[in-house]
Amino acid sequence: MAPVTPEKLFEILTKYAHSKGQELNNDLEHTMSIIRGILENEKRNGYRGCPCRLNSGDRERDRDIICPCVYKDKDVEEYGSCYCGLYVSHEWNQNPDKRVTVPERRPFDKLFG
């Protein structure tokens, strides 16, 4: 099977985000950088770990940060964006001056691999 390209994953994640009432970040450079990081983690570890967090290489240990991570919906609901800024609300995309830094929700004992 041919590997998924960043462009194909962008298309897949766009459909997924819309199915959840969310969008991908309209900063295409940022979004494609995150997507390339997800694919790099998949190549390295065998799963699509969040590129904004330290992946341990252990799928079970990192299950909570496999994209889309388990924290995404709460982050988007509360801050308008997930931790990486990949998944966002429509309002977030439309109001760049109202964006805030999303704090890390991952438990401390999992932060450093």
Tab-separated table of C-alpha atoms in Angstrom, residues 20-95:
chain	number	residue	atom	x	y	z
A	20	LYS	CA	-17.138	16.994	14.247
A	21	GLY	CA	-18.293	20.588	13.629
A	22	GLN	CA	-14.675	21.774	13.597
A	23	GLU	CA	-12.205	22.999	10.990
A	24	LEU	CA	-8.515	22.698	10.299
A	25	ASN	CA	-6.436	25.788	10.992
A	26	ASN	CA	-6.694	28.105	7.981
A	27	ASP	CA	-2.958	28.870	8.250
A	28	LEU	CA	-2.021	26.322	5.616
A	29	GLU	CA	1.713	26.500	6.332
A	30	HIS	CA	1.134	25.671	10.009
A	31	THR	CA	-1.430	22.973	9.215
A	32	MET	CA	0.762	21.209	6.662
A	33	SER	CA	3.707	21.349	9.070
A	34	ILE	CA	1.622	19.556	11.722
A	35	ILE	CA	0.399	17.013	9.177
A	36	ARG	CA	3.948	16.289	8.015
A	37	GLY	CA	4.901	15.803	11.680
A	38	ILE	CA	2.056	13.336	12.187
A	39	LEU	CA	3.218	11.333	9.175
A	40	GLU	CA	6.830	11.454	10.362
A	41	ASN	CA	5.755	10.074	13.735
A	42	GLU	CA	3.822	7.335	11.960
A	43	LYS	CA	6.920	6.418	9.960
A	44	ARG	CA	9.115	6.490	13.075
A	45	ASN	CA	6.794	4.861	15.633
A	46	GLY	CA	4.081	3.105	13.666
A	47	TYR	CA	1.293	5.404	14.862
A	48	ARG	CA	0.204	8.983	14.203
A	49	GLY	CA	1.375	10.576	17.408
A	50	CYS	CA	0.887	14.271	18.045
A	51	PRO	CA	3.937	16.101	16.678
A	52	CYS	CA	3.624	18.787	19.356
A	53	ARG	CA	4.285	16.342	22.171
A	54	LEU	CA	7.101	13.977	23.030
A	55	ASN	CA	6.179	10.520	21.733
A	56	SER	CA	7.614	7.580	23.683
A	57	GLY	CA	7.477	5.103	20.802
A	58	ASP	CA	5.078	2.938	22.855
A	59	ARG	CA	1.633	3.004	21.248
A	60	GLU	CA	-0.185	2.085	24.457
A	61	ARG	CA	1.615	4.727	26.504
A	62	ASP	CA	0.916	7.343	23.828
A	63	ARG	CA	-2.639	6.273	23.054
A	64	ASP	CA	-3.941	9.576	24.472
A	65	ILE	CA	-1.863	11.630	22.029
A	66	ILE	CA	-2.527	9.717	18.826
A	67	CYS	CA	-4.023	12.335	16.529
A	68	PRO	CA	-6.747	13.345	17.043
A	69	CYS	CA	-5.777	13.213	20.695
A	70	VAL	CA	-8.240	12.602	23.513
A	71	TYR	CA	-7.854	16.230	24.625
A	72	LYS	CA	-8.822	17.788	21.275
A	73	ASP	CA	-12.559	18.245	21.773
A	74	LYS	CA	-12.223	19.824	25.227
A	75	ASP	CA	-9.442	22.105	23.965
A	76	VAL	CA	-11.466	23.247	20.950
A	77	GLU	CA	-14.566	23.701	23.094
A	78	GLU	CA	-12.739	25.710	25.755
A	79	TYR	CA	-10.009	27.532	23.790
A	80	GLY	CA	-11.171	27.303	20.182
A	81	SER	CA	-8.138	25.245	19.209
A	82	CYS	CA	-6.460	21.981	20.063
A	83	TYR	CA	-3.019	22.049	21.679
A	84	CYS	CA	-1.278	21.927	18.265
A	85	GLY	CA	-3.558	24.395	16.587
A	86	LEU	CA	-4.538	21.813	13.972
A	87	TYR	CA	-8.217	21.427	14.862
A	88	VAL	CA	-10.012	24.683	15.509
A	89	SER	CA	-13.470	26.153	15.756
A	90	HIS	CA	-14.912	28.270	12.963
A	91	GLU	CA	-14.822	31.282	15.298
A	92	TRP	CA	-11.130	30.717	16.043
A	93	ASN	CA	-10.311	30.692	12.333
A	94	GLN	CA	-12.268	33.922	11.853
A	95	ASN	CA	-10.853	35.848	14.860
